[in-house]
Amino acid sequence: MTSPSMTVALDAMGGDLGLDAVIPAALRVLNRHNNIHLILVGNQEQINARLQQPEYKAFLDFQGHYEVQPASQEVAMDESPATALRSKKDSSMRVAINLVKDGRADACVSAGNTGALMATARFVLKTLPGIDRPAICTHLPSMTGHTHMLDLGANIDSSADHLFQFAVMGSILSEAIDGTVKPRVGLLNIGEEEMKGNEVVKSAAALLSESRLNYIGFVEGDDVYKGTADVVVCDGFVGNVSLKTGEGVAKMIAHFIRAEFSRNIFTKLAALVAMPVLNSFKKRIDPRRYNGASLLGLRGTVIKSHGSADALSFATAIEVAIQVAQQSVPDRISQQLQKTLVEKQAV
């Protein structure tokens, strides 16, 4: 087996399912990659006990590709960020982030409390030069593939400069992960016309128009899923509402489809005939396959998994961490921001 060339720290105690999601997800990833080293961070006794269970005996085949890092505390899902920072210095979340800071891990993944994760990551890793606030970015399914969207909740109030920084970071992420040349960047607004939107959005549009980014103008909510832009930029309030609305619509559509096909014997027979198409549709919009939001703007790679993530979903988040770390996204963001600063000073 190839020697590990990348290490990812996993907050094994975070999220609604904790070890029930993280342990099988880790095994999935180890089966896919022969050059990955995973650090399972959390209650050592509980983790080791879980690894001894018969269904996880396959871990024996990956000796040297994983280890357990003890952490005596856990951050509750409803715990305040301030409490997590002050009182949980040996939490699985904090220890996992410390591993990135100390250079023992190239990235960390947590399904824990979003506010606590952002606050802890920002405190421990610090922001990149030129970045005022980190942003949460994920990719959403679209008619043309997927769309990167940020911010999704880290910053409720954002200035025009913040939105510009989000655009730079999202563009670099899209370019690095998808290989997109000059990703199309759209600014989320209530209309495409120049006169629409508040003053912050209009000011951000002016900054983006003067930049070297491939800015395509204002986009609306439906454009996120139409694939009009590769990157959609907004503040965290709008982004989080948009994200949750999309998730709700997807659940509603799935509910209606199940209800209609269950109506009577004839619709049930129709469902059997349509099953291959339905399964393909389900797979394409399965939110578990789009899990893993990047906390962009930090001096290190931190990935936020959905709190209710199961094994498949958490494994997807680990895959995102591997991609972001492999492509050195934080370094690329820093380099691009320095270029932008130099260009502004030259004007």
mmCIF file of C-alpha atoms in Angstrom:
data_model
loop_
_atom_site.group_PDB
_atom_site.id
_atom_site.type_symbol
_atom_site.label_atom_id
_atom_site.label_comp_id
_atom_site.label_asym_id
_atom_site.label_seq_id
_atom_site.Cartn_x
_atom_site.Cartn_y
_atom_site.Cartn_z
ATOM 1 C CA MET A 1 0.000 0.000 0.000
ATOM 2 C CA THR A 2 1.247 3.472 -0.930
ATOM 3 C CA SER A 3 2.576 5.599 1.896
ATOM 4 C CA PRO A 4 0.154 8.370 2.941
ATOM 5 C CA SER A 5 0.823 11.739 1.332
ATOM 6 C CA MET A 6 -2.064 13.680 2.849
ATOM 7 C CA THR A 7 -3.578 13.733 6.324
ATOM 8 C CA VAL A 8 -7.136 14.717 7.233
ATOM 9 C CA ALA A 9 -8.265 15.200 10.838
ATOM 10 C CA LEU A 10 -11.850 14.153 11.573
ATOM 11 C CA ASP A 11 -13.937 15.524 14.426
ATOM 12 C CA ALA A 12 -15.271 12.082 15.348
ATOM 13 C CA MET A 13 -17.668 13.309 18.037
ATOM 14 C CA GLY A 14 -19.376 16.147 16.139
ATOM 15 C CA GLY A 15 -22.773 16.090 14.462
ATOM 16 C CA ASP A 16 -26.036 14.355 15.241
ATOM 17 C CA LEU A 17 -24.673 10.855 14.575
ATOM 18 C CA GLY A 18 -21.074 11.273 15.758
ATOM 19 C CA LEU A 19 -19.154 7.986 15.551
ATOM 20 C CA ASP A 20 -22.055 6.270 13.756
ATOM 21 C CA ALA A 21 -21.311 8.467 10.730
ATOM 22 C CA VAL A 22 -17.599 9.214 11.066
ATOM 23 C CA ILE A 23 -16.241 5.667 11.516
ATOM 24 C CA PRO A 24 -17.968 4.087 8.473
ATOM 25 C CA ALA A 25 -17.232 7.241 6.448
ATOM 26 C CA ALA A 26 -13.538 6.950 7.287
ATOM 27 C CA LEU A 27 -13.552 3.345 6.124
ATOM 28 C CA ARG A 28 -15.199 4.348 2.841
ATOM 29 C CA VAL A 29 -12.498 6.947 2.199
ATOM 30 C CA LEU A 30 -9.644 4.582 3.084
ATOM 31 C CA ASN A 31 -11.050 2.070 0.632
ATOM 32 C CA ARG A 32 -11.052 4.709 -2.126
ATOM 33 C CA HIS A 33 -7.614 6.228 -1.505
ATOM 34 C CA ASN A 34 -4.330 4.481 -0.870
ATOM 35 C CA ASN A 35 -2.405 7.663 -0.037
ATOM 36 C CA ILE A 36 -4.625 9.175 2.667
ATOM 37 C CA HIS A 37 -3.983 9.218 6.413
ATOM 38 C CA LEU A 38 -6.933 9.908 8.721
ATOM 39 C CA ILE A 39 -6.783 11.104 12.317
ATOM 40 C CA LEU A 40 -9.910 10.219 14.289
ATOM 41 C CA VAL A 41 -10.213 12.859 16.997
ATOM 42 C CA GLY A 42 -12.376 12.290 20.052
ATOM 43 C CA ASN A 43 -13.055 10.010 22.998
ATOM 44 C CA GLN A 44 -10.270 7.436 22.628
ATOM 45 C CA GLU A 45 -12.075 4.691 24.542
ATOM 46 C CA GLN A 46 -15.266 5.042 22.503
ATOM 47 C CA ILE A 47 -13.423 5.217 19.177
ATOM 48 C CA ASN A 48 -11.263 2.166 19.909
ATOM 49 C CA ALA A 49 -14.296 0.219 21.104
ATOM 50 C CA ARG A 50 -16.092 1.045 17.851
ATOM 51 C CA LEU A 51 -13.079 0.010 15.759
ATOM 52 C CA GLN A 52 -13.114 -3.390 17.497
ATOM 53 C CA GLN A 53 -16.634 -4.158 16.314
ATOM 54 C CA PRO A 54 -16.922 -6.904 13.642
ATOM 55 C CA GLU A 55 -18.327 -4.592 10.955
ATOM 56 C CA TYR A 56 -15.174 -2.483 11.130
ATOM 57 C CA LYS A 57 -12.583 -5.257 11.044
ATOM 58 C CA ALA A 58 -11.551 -3.965 7.613
ATOM 59 C CA PHE A 59 -9.656 -1.197 9.438
ATOM 60 C CA LEU A 60 -7.010 -3.860 10.111
ATOM 61 C CA ASP A 61 -6.099 -3.646 6.427
ATOM 62 C CA PHE A 62 -5.236 0.035 6.810
ATOM 63 C CA GLN A 63 -2.707 0.005 9.625
ATOM 64 C CA GLY A 64 -0.527 3.089 9.310
ATOM 65 C CA HIS A 65 -3.250 4.933 7.417
ATOM 66 C CA TYR A 66 -5.250 6.030 10.439
ATOM 67 C CA GLU A 67 -4.714 6.893 14.074
ATOM 68 C CA VAL A 68 -6.739 8.005 17.076
ATOM 69 C CA GLN A 69 -6.070 11.397 18.666
ATOM 70 C CA PRO A 70 -7.583 11.734 22.169
ATOM 71 C CA ALA A 71 -9.852 14.656 23.036
ATOM 72 C CA SER A 72 -11.608 14.812 26.377
ATOM 73 C CA GLN A 73 -14.449 17.206 25.479
ATOM 74 C CA GLU A 74 -17.236 17.592 22.936
ATOM 75 C CA VAL A 75 -18.971 20.693 21.589
ATOM 76 C CA ALA A 76 -22.755 20.335 21.800
ATOM 77 C CA MET A 77 -24.804 21.208 18.721
ATOM 78 C CA ASP A 78 -26.627 23.948 20.623
ATOM 79 C CA GLU A 79 -23.576 25.334 22.408
ATOM 80 C CA SER A 80 -22.674 28.989 21.922
ATOM 81 C CA PRO A 81 -19.457 29.776 20.013
ATOM 82 C CA ALA A 82 -18.198 31.812 22.974
ATOM 83 C CA THR A 83 -18.617 28.867 25.345
ATOM 84 C CA ALA A 84 -16.899 26.525 22.912
ATOM 85 C CA LEU A 85 -13.925 28.892 22.688
ATOM 86 C CA ARG A 86 -13.596 29.527 26.411
ATOM 87 C CA SER A 87 -14.500 26.195 27.946
ATOM 88 C CA LYS A 88 -13.847 23.511 25.339
ATOM 89 C CA LYS A 89 -10.144 23.832 24.588
ATOM 90 C CA ASP A 90 -9.762 20.044 24.476
ATOM 91 C CA SER A 91 -12.868 19.366 22.416
ATOM 92 C CA SER A 92 -12.662 17.045 19.417
ATOM 93 C CA MET A 93 -13.427 20.062 17.215
ATOM 94 C CA ARG A 94 -10.675 22.242 18.694
ATOM 95 C CA VAL A 95 -8.084 19.460 18.683
ATOM 96 C CA ALA A 96 -8.837 18.650 15.028
ATOM 97 C CA ILE A 97 -8.332 22.282 14.047
ATOM 98 C CA ASN A 98 -5.155 22.473 16.132
ATOM 99 C CA LEU A 99 -3.779 19.554 14.121
ATOM 100 C CA VAL A 100 -4.117 21.691 10.988
ATOM 101 C CA LYS A 101 -2.452 24.656 12.668
ATOM 102 C CA ASP A 102 0.446 22.480 13.898
ATOM 103 C CA GLY A 103 0.983 20.982 10.456
ATOM 104 C CA ARG A 104 0.058 17.443 11.470
ATOM 105 C CA ALA A 105 -3.032 17.535 9.245
ATOM 106 C CA ASP A 106 -3.618 19.124 5.844
ATOM 107 C CA ALA A 107 -7.328 19.597 6.520
ATOM 108 C CA CYS A 108 -10.018 18.886 9.070
ATOM 109 C CA VAL A 109 -13.682 17.936 8.749
ATOM 110 C CA SER A 110 -16.416 18.433 11.325
ATOM 111 C CA ALA A 111 -20.187 17.954 11.372
ATOM 112 C CA GLY A 112 -20.385 19.878 14.622
ATOM 113 C CA ASN A 113 -21.927 23.182 15.610
ATOM 114 C CA THR A 114 -21.415 25.602 12.670
ATOM 115 C CA GLY A 115 -21.007 28.735 14.785
ATOM 116 C CA ALA A 116 -18.529 27.069 17.114
ATOM 117 C CA LEU A 117 -16.581 25.607 14.184
ATOM 118 C CA MET A 118 -16.275 28.959 12.437
ATOM 119 C CA ALA A 119 -15.349 30.812 15.621
ATOM 120 C CA THR A 120 -12.792 28.199 16.662
ATOM 121 C CA ALA A 121 -11.258 27.891 13.210
ATOM 122 C CA ARG A 122 -10.961 31.649 12.899
ATOM 123 C CA PHE A 123 -9.411 31.958 16.359
ATOM 124 C CA VAL A 124 -6.919 29.122 15.885
ATOM 125 C CA LEU A 125 -5.976 29.451 12.209
ATOM 126 C CA LYS A 126 -6.577 33.188 11.665
ATOM 127 C CA THR A 127 -7.720 34.720 8.395
ATOM 128 C CA LEU A 128 -5.615 35.126 5.282
ATOM 129 C CA PRO A 129 -4.069 38.555 4.576
ATOM 130 C CA GLY A 130 -6.664 40.665 2.806
ATOM 131 C CA ILE A 131 -9.627 38.693 4.130
ATOM 132 C CA ASP A 132 -11.802 40.408 6.698
ATOM 133 C CA ARG A 133 -14.221 37.555 7.268
ATOM 134 C CA PRO A 134 -14.195 33.876 6.299
ATOM 135 C CA ALA A 135 -17.172 32.605 4.312
ATOM 136 C CA ILE A 136 -18.968 29.277 4.015
ATOM 137 C CA CYS A 137 -19.078 27.943 0.452
ATOM 138 C CA THR A 138 -20.619 24.779 -0.934
ATOM 139 C CA HIS A 139 -21.593 23.411 -4.328
ATOM 140 C CA LEU A 140 -25.244 22.918 -5.248
ATOM 141 C CA PRO A 141 -26.697 20.805 -8.076
ATOM 142 C CA SER A 142 -27.652 22.672 -11.233
ATOM 143 C CA MET A 143 -28.911 21.853 -14.726
ATOM 144 C CA THR A 144 -25.359 22.122 -16.043
ATOM 145 C CA GLY A 145 -23.519 20.363 -13.207
ATOM 146 C CA HIS A 146 -23.178 22.357 -10.020
ATOM 147 C CA THR A 147 -22.857 25.908 -8.748
ATOM 148 C CA HIS A 148 -20.604 27.170 -5.944
ATOM 149 C CA MET A 149 -22.437 29.516 -3.600
ATOM 150 C CA LEU A 150 -21.198 31.712 -0.762
ATOM 151 C CA ASP A 151 -21.679 32.970 1.890
ATOM 152 C CA LEU A 152 -24.097 30.459 3.404
ATOM 153 C CA GLY A 153 -24.385 31.745 6.935
ATOM 154 C CA ALA A 154 -21.074 32.852 8.398
ATOM 155 C CA ASN A 155 -21.711 36.573 7.833
ATOM 156 C CA ILE A 156 -25.224 37.899 8.312
ATOM 157 C CA ASP A 157 -24.236 41.469 7.438
ATOM 158 C CA SER A 158 -21.667 41.962 4.694
ATOM 159 C CA SER A 159 -20.202 45.060 3.099
ATOM 160 C CA ALA A 160 -19.444 45.510 -0.592
ATOM 161 C CA ASP A 161 -15.772 44.761 0.113
ATOM 162 C CA HIS A 162 -16.755 41.526 1.858
ATOM 163 C CA LEU A 163 -18.864 40.439 -1.118
ATOM 164 C CA PHE A 164 -15.936 41.206 -3.401
ATOM 165 C CA GLN A 165 -13.669 39.034 -1.236
ATOM 166 C CA PHE A 166 -16.250 36.235 -1.335
ATOM 167 C CA ALA A 167 -16.266 36.463 -5.130
ATOM 168 C CA VAL A 168 -12.484 36.136 -5.308
ATOM 169 C CA MET A 169 -12.488 33.141 -2.988
ATOM 170 C CA GLY A 170 -15.387 31.412 -4.738
ATOM 171 C CA SER A 171 -13.813 31.942 -8.146
ATOM 172 C CA ILE A 172 -10.528 30.419 -7.000
ATOM 173 C CA LEU A 173 -12.327 27.448 -5.429
ATOM 174 C CA SER A 174 -14.270 26.773 -8.635
ATOM 175 C CA GLU A 175 -11.111 27.072 -10.717
ATOM 176 C CA ALA A 176 -9.144 24.778 -8.407
ATOM 177 C CA ILE A 177 -11.766 22.084 -7.818
ATOM 178 C CA ASP A 178 -13.565 22.022 -11.173
ATOM 179 C CA GLY A 179 -10.734 23.134 -13.438
ATOM 180 C CA THR A 180 -12.974 25.912 -14.759
ATOM 181 C CA VAL A 181 -11.096 28.587 -16.682
ATOM 182 C CA LYS A 182 -12.278 32.040 -15.560
ATOM 183 C CA PRO A 183 -15.389 30.891 -13.665
ATOM 184 C CA ARG A 184 -18.518 32.971 -14.248
ATOM 185 C CA VAL A 185 -19.297 34.970 -11.109
ATOM 186 C CA GLY A 186 -22.814 36.239 -10.452
ATOM 187 C CA LEU A 187 -24.049 38.515 -7.666
ATOM 188 C CA LEU A 188 -27.371 37.346 -6.194
ATOM 189 C CA ASN A 189 -30.025 40.044 -6.419
ATOM 190 C CA ILE A 190 -33.787 40.553 -6.745
ATOM 191 C CA GLY A 191 -33.438 41.240 -10.451
ATOM 192 C CA GLU A 192 -30.913 41.440 -13.277
ATOM 193 C CA GLU A 193 -31.397 45.144 -13.947
ATOM 194 C CA GLU A 194 -28.663 47.517 -12.760
ATOM 195 C CA MET A 195 -31.060 49.740 -10.796
ATOM 196 C CA LYS A 196 -32.309 46.881 -8.593
ATOM 197 C CA GLY A 197 -30.931 45.839 -5.215
ATOM 198 C CA ASN A 198 -29.698 47.637 -2.114
ATOM 199 C CA GLU A 199 -26.690 49.934 -1.964
ATOM 200 C CA VAL A 200 -24.351 47.190 -0.713
ATOM 201 C CA VAL A 201 -25.139 44.961 -3.678
ATOM 202 C CA LYS A 202 -24.826 47.845 -6.133
ATOM 203 C CA SER A 203 -21.463 48.879 -4.661
ATOM 204 C CA ALA A 204 -20.231 45.280 -4.797
ATOM 205 C CA ALA A 205 -21.303 45.107 -8.441
ATOM 206 C CA ALA A 206 -19.158 48.166 -9.191
ATOM 207 C CA LEU A 207 -16.121 46.562 -7.545
ATOM 208 C CA LEU A 208 -16.633 43.307 -9.420
ATOM 209 C CA SER A 209 -17.102 45.097 -12.741
ATOM 210 C CA GLU A 210 -13.706 46.740 -12.325
ATOM 211 C CA SER A 211 -11.948 43.507 -11.362
ATOM 212 C CA ARG A 212 -10.352 40.827 -13.499
ATOM 213 C CA LEU A 213 -12.911 38.288 -12.357
ATOM 214 C CA ASN A 214 -15.302 36.946 -14.980
ATOM 215 C CA TYR A 215 -18.210 38.877 -13.508
ATOM 216 C CA ILE A 216 -21.449 38.322 -15.445
ATOM 217 C CA GLY A 217 -23.685 40.677 -13.448
ATOM 218 C CA PHE A 218 -26.694 40.171 -11.220
ATOM 219 C CA VAL A 219 -28.341 36.760 -11.044
ATOM 220 C CA GLU A 220 -31.615 35.717 -9.427
ATOM 221 C CA GLY A 221 -32.506 32.810 -7.185
ATOM 222 C CA ASP A 222 -33.511 30.465 -10.008
ATOM 223 C CA ASP A 223 -30.150 31.027 -11.699
ATOM 224 C CA VAL A 224 -28.446 29.103 -8.874
ATOM 225 C CA TYR A 225 -30.015 25.876 -10.109
ATOM 226 C CA LYS A 226 -30.114 26.781 -13.814
ATOM 227 C CA GLY A 227 -26.319 26.934 -13.860
ATOM 228 C CA THR A 228 -26.192 30.506 -15.135
ATOM 229 C CA ALA A 229 -23.061 31.164 -13.070
ATOM 230 C CA ASP A 230 -20.259 28.959 -11.751
ATOM 231 C CA VAL A 231 -20.105 31.041 -8.565
ATOM 232 C CA VAL A 232 -23.010 32.865 -6.897
ATOM 233 C CA VAL A 233 -22.148 35.488 -4.281
ATOM 234 C CA CYS A 234 -24.386 36.840 -1.515
ATOM 235 C CA ASP A 235 -24.324 37.645 2.187
ATOM 236 C CA GLY A 236 -24.769 34.888 4.745
ATOM 237 C CA PHE A 237 -28.383 35.750 5.594
ATOM 238 C CA VAL A 238 -29.584 35.520 1.999
ATOM 239 C CA GLY A 239 -27.365 32.525 1.275
ATOM 240 C CA ASN A 240 -28.550 30.461 4.210
ATOM 241 C CA VAL A 241 -32.220 31.176 3.483
ATOM 242 C CA SER A 242 -31.686 30.276 -0.188
ATOM 243 C CA LEU A 243 -29.907 27.047 0.732
ATOM 244 C CA LYS A 244 -32.593 25.916 3.195
ATOM 245 C CA THR A 245 -35.340 26.873 0.727
ATOM 246 C CA GLY A 246 -33.739 24.722 -1.954
ATOM 247 C CA GLU A 247 -33.452 21.793 0.444
ATOM 248 C CA GLY A 248 -37.100 22.192 1.401
ATOM 249 C CA VAL A 249 -38.267 22.253 -2.218
ATOM 250 C CA ALA A 250 -36.280 19.089 -2.961
ATOM 251 C CA LYS A 251 -37.906 17.315 0.003
ATOM 252 C CA MET A 252 -41.356 18.501 -1.075
ATOM 253 C CA ILE A 253 -40.872 17.212 -4.628
ATOM 254 C CA ALA A 254 -39.696 13.832 -3.312
ATOM 255 C CA HIS A 255 -42.715 13.700 -0.977
ATOM 256 C CA PHE A 256 -45.166 14.475 -3.797
ATOM 257 C CA ILE A 257 -43.590 11.884 -6.107
ATOM 258 C CA ARG A 258 -43.853 9.174 -3.425
ATOM 259 C CA ALA A 259 -47.460 10.160 -2.682
ATOM 260 C CA GLU A 260 -48.522 10.074 -6.337
ATOM 261 C CA PHE A 261 -46.902 6.713 -7.059
ATOM 262 C CA SER A 262 -48.482 5.244 -3.903
ATOM 263 C CA ARG A 263 -52.016 6.375 -4.758
ATOM 264 C CA ASN A 264 -53.352 3.036 -6.066
ATOM 265 C CA ILE A 265 -52.350 -0.286 -7.602
ATOM 266 C CA PHE A 266 -51.927 1.235 -11.055
ATOM 267 C CA THR A 267 -49.636 4.042 -9.905
ATOM 268 C CA LYS A 268 -47.627 1.488 -7.923
ATOM 269 C CA LEU A 269 -47.155 -0.573 -11.073
ATOM 270 C CA ALA A 270 -46.140 2.595 -12.905
ATOM 271 C CA ALA A 271 -43.589 3.238 -10.168
ATOM 272 C CA LEU A 272 -42.021 -0.179 -10.787
ATOM 273 C CA VAL A 273 -41.641 0.638 -14.478
ATOM 274 C CA ALA A 274 -40.237 4.086 -13.690
ATOM 275 C CA MET A 275 -37.946 2.862 -10.911
ATOM 276 C CA PRO A 276 -34.654 3.170 -12.880
ATOM 277 C CA VAL A 277 -35.493 6.764 -13.812
ATOM 278 C CA LEU A 278 -36.611 7.579 -10.267
ATOM 279 C CA ASN A 279 -33.419 6.119 -8.794
ATOM 280 C CA SER A 280 -31.312 8.121 -11.225
ATOM 281 C CA PHE A 281 -33.232 11.294 -10.362
ATOM 282 C CA LYS A 282 -32.835 10.625 -6.639
ATOM 283 C CA LYS A 283 -29.099 10.144 -7.047
ATOM 284 C CA ARG A 284 -28.670 13.388 -8.995
ATOM 285 C CA ILE A 285 -30.332 15.545 -6.344
ATOM 286 C CA ASP A 286 -29.250 13.544 -3.282
ATOM 287 C CA PRO A 287 -27.960 16.215 -0.850
ATOM 288 C CA ARG A 288 -25.574 13.665 0.662
ATOM 289 C CA ARG A 289 -23.555 13.806 -2.550
ATOM 290 C CA TYR A 290 -23.181 17.576 -2.239
ATOM 291 C CA ASN A 291 -22.129 17.637 1.410
ATOM 292 C CA GLY A 292 -19.030 19.479 2.554
ATOM 293 C CA ALA A 293 -18.859 23.262 2.787
ATOM 294 C CA SER A 294 -15.483 24.997 2.705
ATOM 295 C CA LEU A 295 -14.678 27.657 5.294
ATOM 296 C CA LEU A 296 -12.848 29.932 2.880
ATOM 297 C CA GLY A 297 -10.509 32.706 3.944
ATOM 298 C CA LEU A 298 -8.670 30.825 6.681
ATOM 299 C CA ARG A 299 -4.969 29.940 6.856
ATOM 300 C CA GLY A 300 -5.844 26.277 6.500
ATOM 301 C CA THR A 301 -8.485 23.917 5.138
ATOM 302 C CA VAL A 302 -11.593 23.385 7.256
ATOM 303 C CA ILE A 303 -14.674 21.629 5.895
ATOM 304 C CA LYS A 304 -18.109 21.806 7.504
ATOM 305 C CA SER A 305 -20.271 18.720 7.095
ATOM 306 C CA HIS A 306 -24.025 18.859 7.531
ATOM 307 C CA GLY A 307 -24.934 18.195 11.149
ATOM 308 C CA SER A 308 -27.241 15.303 10.254
ATOM 309 C CA ALA A 309 -24.724 13.696 7.892
ATOM 310 C CA ASP A 310 -24.739 9.912 7.607
ATOM 311 C CA ALA A 311 -21.748 7.808 6.537
ATOM 312 C CA LEU A 312 -22.137 8.520 2.804
ATOM 313 C CA SER A 313 -22.634 12.223 3.419
ATOM 314 C CA PHE A 314 -19.661 12.555 5.779
ATOM 315 C CA ALA A 315 -17.458 10.608 3.356
ATOM 316 C CA THR A 316 -18.382 13.156 0.682
ATOM 317 C CA ALA A 317 -17.245 15.952 3.005
ATOM 318 C CA ILE A 318 -13.905 14.185 3.514
ATOM 319 C CA GLU A 319 -13.518 13.969 -0.267
ATOM 320 C CA VAL A 320 -14.080 17.728 -0.493
ATOM 321 C CA ALA A 321 -11.393 18.280 2.153
ATOM 322 C CA ILE A 322 -8.958 16.154 0.152
ATOM 323 C CA GLN A 323 -9.656 18.123 -3.035
ATOM 324 C CA VAL A 324 -9.364 21.541 -1.408
ATOM 325 C CA ALA A 325 -6.131 20.606 0.371
ATOM 326 C CA GLN A 326 -4.612 18.981 -2.713
ATOM 327 C CA GLN A 327 -5.271 22.110 -4.743
ATOM 328 C CA SER A 328 -3.809 24.370 -2.021
ATOM 329 C CA VAL A 329 -6.891 26.595 -2.153
ATOM 330 C CA PRO A 330 -5.908 28.815 0.837
ATOM 331 C CA ASP A 331 -2.519 29.571 -0.749
ATOM 332 C CA ARG A 332 -4.134 30.306 -4.106
ATOM 333 C CA ILE A 333 -6.614 32.688 -2.482
ATOM 334 C CA SER A 334 -3.784 34.486 -0.701
ATOM 335 C CA GLN A 335 -1.763 34.836 -3.927
ATOM 336 C CA GLN A 336 -4.739 36.161 -5.876
ATOM 337 C CA LEU A 337 -5.591 38.703 -3.199
ATOM 338 C CA GLN A 338 -2.016 39.970 -3.195
ATOM 339 C CA LYS A 339 -2.200 40.415 -6.974
ATOM 340 C CA THR A 340 -5.493 42.281 -6.612
ATOM 341 C CA LEU A 341 -3.978 44.594 -3.974
ATOM 342 C CA VAL A 342 -0.988 45.365 -6.187
ATOM 343 C CA GLU A 343 -3.282 46.105 -9.149
ATOM 344 C CA LYS A 344 -5.396 48.501 -7.050
ATOM 345 C CA GLN A 345 -2.289 50.344 -5.847
ATOM 346 C CA ALA A 346 -1.052 50.672 -9.423
ATOM 347 C CA VAL A 347 -4.247 52.344 -10.572
#
